[in-house]
Coordinates of C-alpha atoms in Angstrom, one line a residue:
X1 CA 125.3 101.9 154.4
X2 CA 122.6 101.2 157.2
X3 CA 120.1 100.1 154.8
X4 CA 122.9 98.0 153.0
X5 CA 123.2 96.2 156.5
X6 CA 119.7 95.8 157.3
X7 CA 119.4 93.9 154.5
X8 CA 122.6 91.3 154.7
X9 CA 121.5 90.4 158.6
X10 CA 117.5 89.8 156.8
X11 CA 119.2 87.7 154.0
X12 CA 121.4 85.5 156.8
X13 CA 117.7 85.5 158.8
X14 CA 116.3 83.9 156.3
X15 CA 119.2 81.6 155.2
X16 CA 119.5 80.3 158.9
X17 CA 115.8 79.7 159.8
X18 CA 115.7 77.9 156.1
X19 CA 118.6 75.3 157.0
X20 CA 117.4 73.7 160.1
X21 CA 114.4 72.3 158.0
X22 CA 116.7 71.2 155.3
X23 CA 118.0 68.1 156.6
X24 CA 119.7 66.5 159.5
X25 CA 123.4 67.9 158.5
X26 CA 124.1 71.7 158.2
X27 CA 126.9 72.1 155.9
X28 CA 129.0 75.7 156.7
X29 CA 132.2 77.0 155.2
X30 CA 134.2 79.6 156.9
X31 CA 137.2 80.7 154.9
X32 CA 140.0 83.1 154.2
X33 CA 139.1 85.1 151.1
X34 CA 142.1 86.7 149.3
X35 CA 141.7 88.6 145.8
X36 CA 144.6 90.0 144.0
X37 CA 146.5 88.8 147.2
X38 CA 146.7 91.7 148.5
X39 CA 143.7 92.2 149.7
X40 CA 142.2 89.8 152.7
X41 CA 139.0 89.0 154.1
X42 CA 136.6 86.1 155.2
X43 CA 133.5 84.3 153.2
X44 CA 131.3 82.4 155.0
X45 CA 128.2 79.9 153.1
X46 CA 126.7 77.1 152.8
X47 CA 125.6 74.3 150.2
X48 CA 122.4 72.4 149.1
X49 CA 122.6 69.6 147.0
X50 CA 120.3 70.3 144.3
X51 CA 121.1 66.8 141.9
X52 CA 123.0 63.8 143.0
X53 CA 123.7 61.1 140.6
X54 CA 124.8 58.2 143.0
X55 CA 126.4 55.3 141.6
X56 CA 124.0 52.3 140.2
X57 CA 125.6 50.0 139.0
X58 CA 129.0 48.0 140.5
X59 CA 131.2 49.2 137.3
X60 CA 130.6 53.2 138.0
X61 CA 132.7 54.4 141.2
X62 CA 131.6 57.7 141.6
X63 CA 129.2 59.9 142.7
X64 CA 128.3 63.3 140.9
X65 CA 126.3 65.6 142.6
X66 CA 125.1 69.6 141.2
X67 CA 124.9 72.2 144.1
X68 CA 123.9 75.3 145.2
X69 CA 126.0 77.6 147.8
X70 CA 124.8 81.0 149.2
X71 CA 127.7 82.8 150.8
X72 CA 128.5 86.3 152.1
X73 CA 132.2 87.9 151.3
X74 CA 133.9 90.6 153.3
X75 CA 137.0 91.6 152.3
X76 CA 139.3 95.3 152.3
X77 CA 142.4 96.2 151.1
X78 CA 143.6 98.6 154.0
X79 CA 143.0 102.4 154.4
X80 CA 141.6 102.2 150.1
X81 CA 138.6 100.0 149.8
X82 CA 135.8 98.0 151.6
X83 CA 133.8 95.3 149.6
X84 CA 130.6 93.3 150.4
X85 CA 130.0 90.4 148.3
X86 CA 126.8 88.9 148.0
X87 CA 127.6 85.6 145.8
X88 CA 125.9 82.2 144.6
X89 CA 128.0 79.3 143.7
X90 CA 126.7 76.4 141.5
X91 CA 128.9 73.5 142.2
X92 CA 129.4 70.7 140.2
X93 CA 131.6 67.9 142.3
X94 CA 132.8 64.5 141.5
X95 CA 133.9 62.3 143.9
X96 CA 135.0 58.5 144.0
X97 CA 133.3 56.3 146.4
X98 CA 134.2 55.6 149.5
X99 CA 136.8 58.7 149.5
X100 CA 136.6 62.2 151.3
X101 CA 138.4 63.8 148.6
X102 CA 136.8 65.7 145.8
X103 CA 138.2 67.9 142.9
X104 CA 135.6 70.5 142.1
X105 CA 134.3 73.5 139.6
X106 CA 131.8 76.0 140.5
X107 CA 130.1 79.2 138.5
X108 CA 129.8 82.1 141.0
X109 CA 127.1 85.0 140.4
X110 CA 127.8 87.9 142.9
X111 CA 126.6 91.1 143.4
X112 CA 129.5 93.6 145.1
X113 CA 129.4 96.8 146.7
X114 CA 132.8 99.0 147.2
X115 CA 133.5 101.9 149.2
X116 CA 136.2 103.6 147.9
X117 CA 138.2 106.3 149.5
X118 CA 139.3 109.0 146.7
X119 CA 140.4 112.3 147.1
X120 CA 140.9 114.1 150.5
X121 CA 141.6 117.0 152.5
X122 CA 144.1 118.2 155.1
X123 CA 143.0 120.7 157.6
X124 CA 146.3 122.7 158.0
X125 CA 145.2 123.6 161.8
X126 CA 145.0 119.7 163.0
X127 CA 146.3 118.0 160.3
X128 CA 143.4 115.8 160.0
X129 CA 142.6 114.2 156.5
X130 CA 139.4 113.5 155.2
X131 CA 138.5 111.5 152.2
X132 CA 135.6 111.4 149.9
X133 CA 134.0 108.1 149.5
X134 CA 132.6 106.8 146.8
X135 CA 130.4 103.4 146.4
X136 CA 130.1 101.4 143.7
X137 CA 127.6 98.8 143.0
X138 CA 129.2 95.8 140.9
X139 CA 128.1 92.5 139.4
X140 CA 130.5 90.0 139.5
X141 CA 130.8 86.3 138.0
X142 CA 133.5 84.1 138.5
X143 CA 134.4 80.5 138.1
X144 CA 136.0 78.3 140.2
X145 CA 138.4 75.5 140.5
X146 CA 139.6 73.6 143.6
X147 CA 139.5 70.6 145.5
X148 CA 138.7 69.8 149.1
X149 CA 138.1 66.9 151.5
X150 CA 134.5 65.7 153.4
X151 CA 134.4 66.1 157.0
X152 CA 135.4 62.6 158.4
X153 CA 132.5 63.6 161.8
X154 CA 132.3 67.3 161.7
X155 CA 135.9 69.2 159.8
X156 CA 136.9 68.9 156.6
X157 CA 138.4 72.0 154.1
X158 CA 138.6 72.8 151.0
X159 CA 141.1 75.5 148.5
X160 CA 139.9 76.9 145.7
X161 CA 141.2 79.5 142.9
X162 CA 139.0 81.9 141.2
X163 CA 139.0 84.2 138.5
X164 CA 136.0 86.1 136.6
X165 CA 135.1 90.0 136.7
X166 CA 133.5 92.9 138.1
X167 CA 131.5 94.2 135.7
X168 CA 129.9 97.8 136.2
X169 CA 127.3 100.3 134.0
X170 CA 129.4 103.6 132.4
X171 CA 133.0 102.4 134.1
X172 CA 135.8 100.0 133.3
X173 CA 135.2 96.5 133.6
X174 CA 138.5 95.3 136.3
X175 CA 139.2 92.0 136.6
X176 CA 138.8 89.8 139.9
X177 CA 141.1 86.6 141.1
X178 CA 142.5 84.7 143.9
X179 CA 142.1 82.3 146.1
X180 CA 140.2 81.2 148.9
X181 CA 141.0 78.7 151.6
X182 CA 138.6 77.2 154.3
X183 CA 137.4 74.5 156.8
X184 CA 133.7 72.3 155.6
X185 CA 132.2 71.9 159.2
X186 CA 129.1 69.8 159.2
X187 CA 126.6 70.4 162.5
X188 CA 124.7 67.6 163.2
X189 CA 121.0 68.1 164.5
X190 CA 120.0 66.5 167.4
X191 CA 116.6 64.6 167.4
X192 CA 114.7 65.9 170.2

């Protein structure tokens, strides 16, 4: 688990240092991450606009733009299971001119790892119970479909509803969905 860690805080070290020389605007996303329902946890990422088709001519009215969002999932359901999810979202957004709203459909490609509690044992004398563990390591795609709105200076949000699956070598493929709700905030640089 300690080399698991080490390695999330040197991926966010070297998504963080990589976004201040990306442009003037930071885009982050901070949301509430709920599969099945049941379960609950946070995702935070970002995005990079890879394409943008602006409009050129006075008879088109919207924008299309193709990106790419790295983002970082935690999310448990209590006293069974703890996931990490390590997830890339390719975006493909439309949006009208002039409006902050935007319907949108992404392709995730994750990569999850669960610790499981499984079977356990009482010691008669305390009553203590200790379970067995077990971690599995999971790919998981997904797609996506929501909407959201463009910060206005700094806050906006977005919804969106996914669906896909975790696929593991020599067990059962399960199937993952939910939703995830969460606020666009946009930090400005400042020119120094």
């Amino acid at each position: 688990m300690f080399l698991l860690l080490k390695r999330i805080i040197l991926f966010l070290f070297f998504l963080f240092t990589f976004l201040p020389t990306y442009s003037q605007e930071i885009p982050l996303q901070i949301g509430y991450y709920a599969p099945y329902g049941v379960q609950y946890g946070g995702k935070i990422g970002t995005t990079f606009t890879y394409k943008n088709w602006p409009t050129d001519s006075t008879h088109t009215q919207w924008n299309h733009q193709f990106q790419i969002g790295p983002q970082l999932a935690y999310f448990v359901f209590p006293q069974v299971q703890q996931n990490i999810l390590i997830n890339a979202e390719f975006l493909f957004r439309t949006q009208k001119t002039g409006s902050r709203f935007y319907p949108l459909g992404t392709i995730g490609l994750g990569y999850m790892i669960s610790i499981q509690q499984q079977d356990g044992t009482i010691h008669l004398g305390t009553g203590k119970v200790t379970h067995n563990t077990k971690t599995l390591h999971q790919f998981v795609p997904t797609v996506n479909l929501g909407f959201g709105v463009d910060p206005k200076k700094h806050l906006g949000f977005y919804f969106k509803a996914f669906y896909g699956g975790k696929t593991i070598i020599k067990e059962e493929n399960e199937a993952l969905f939910g939703a995830e709700v969460g606020l666009h905030i946009v930090i400005k640089k400042t020119n120094q």
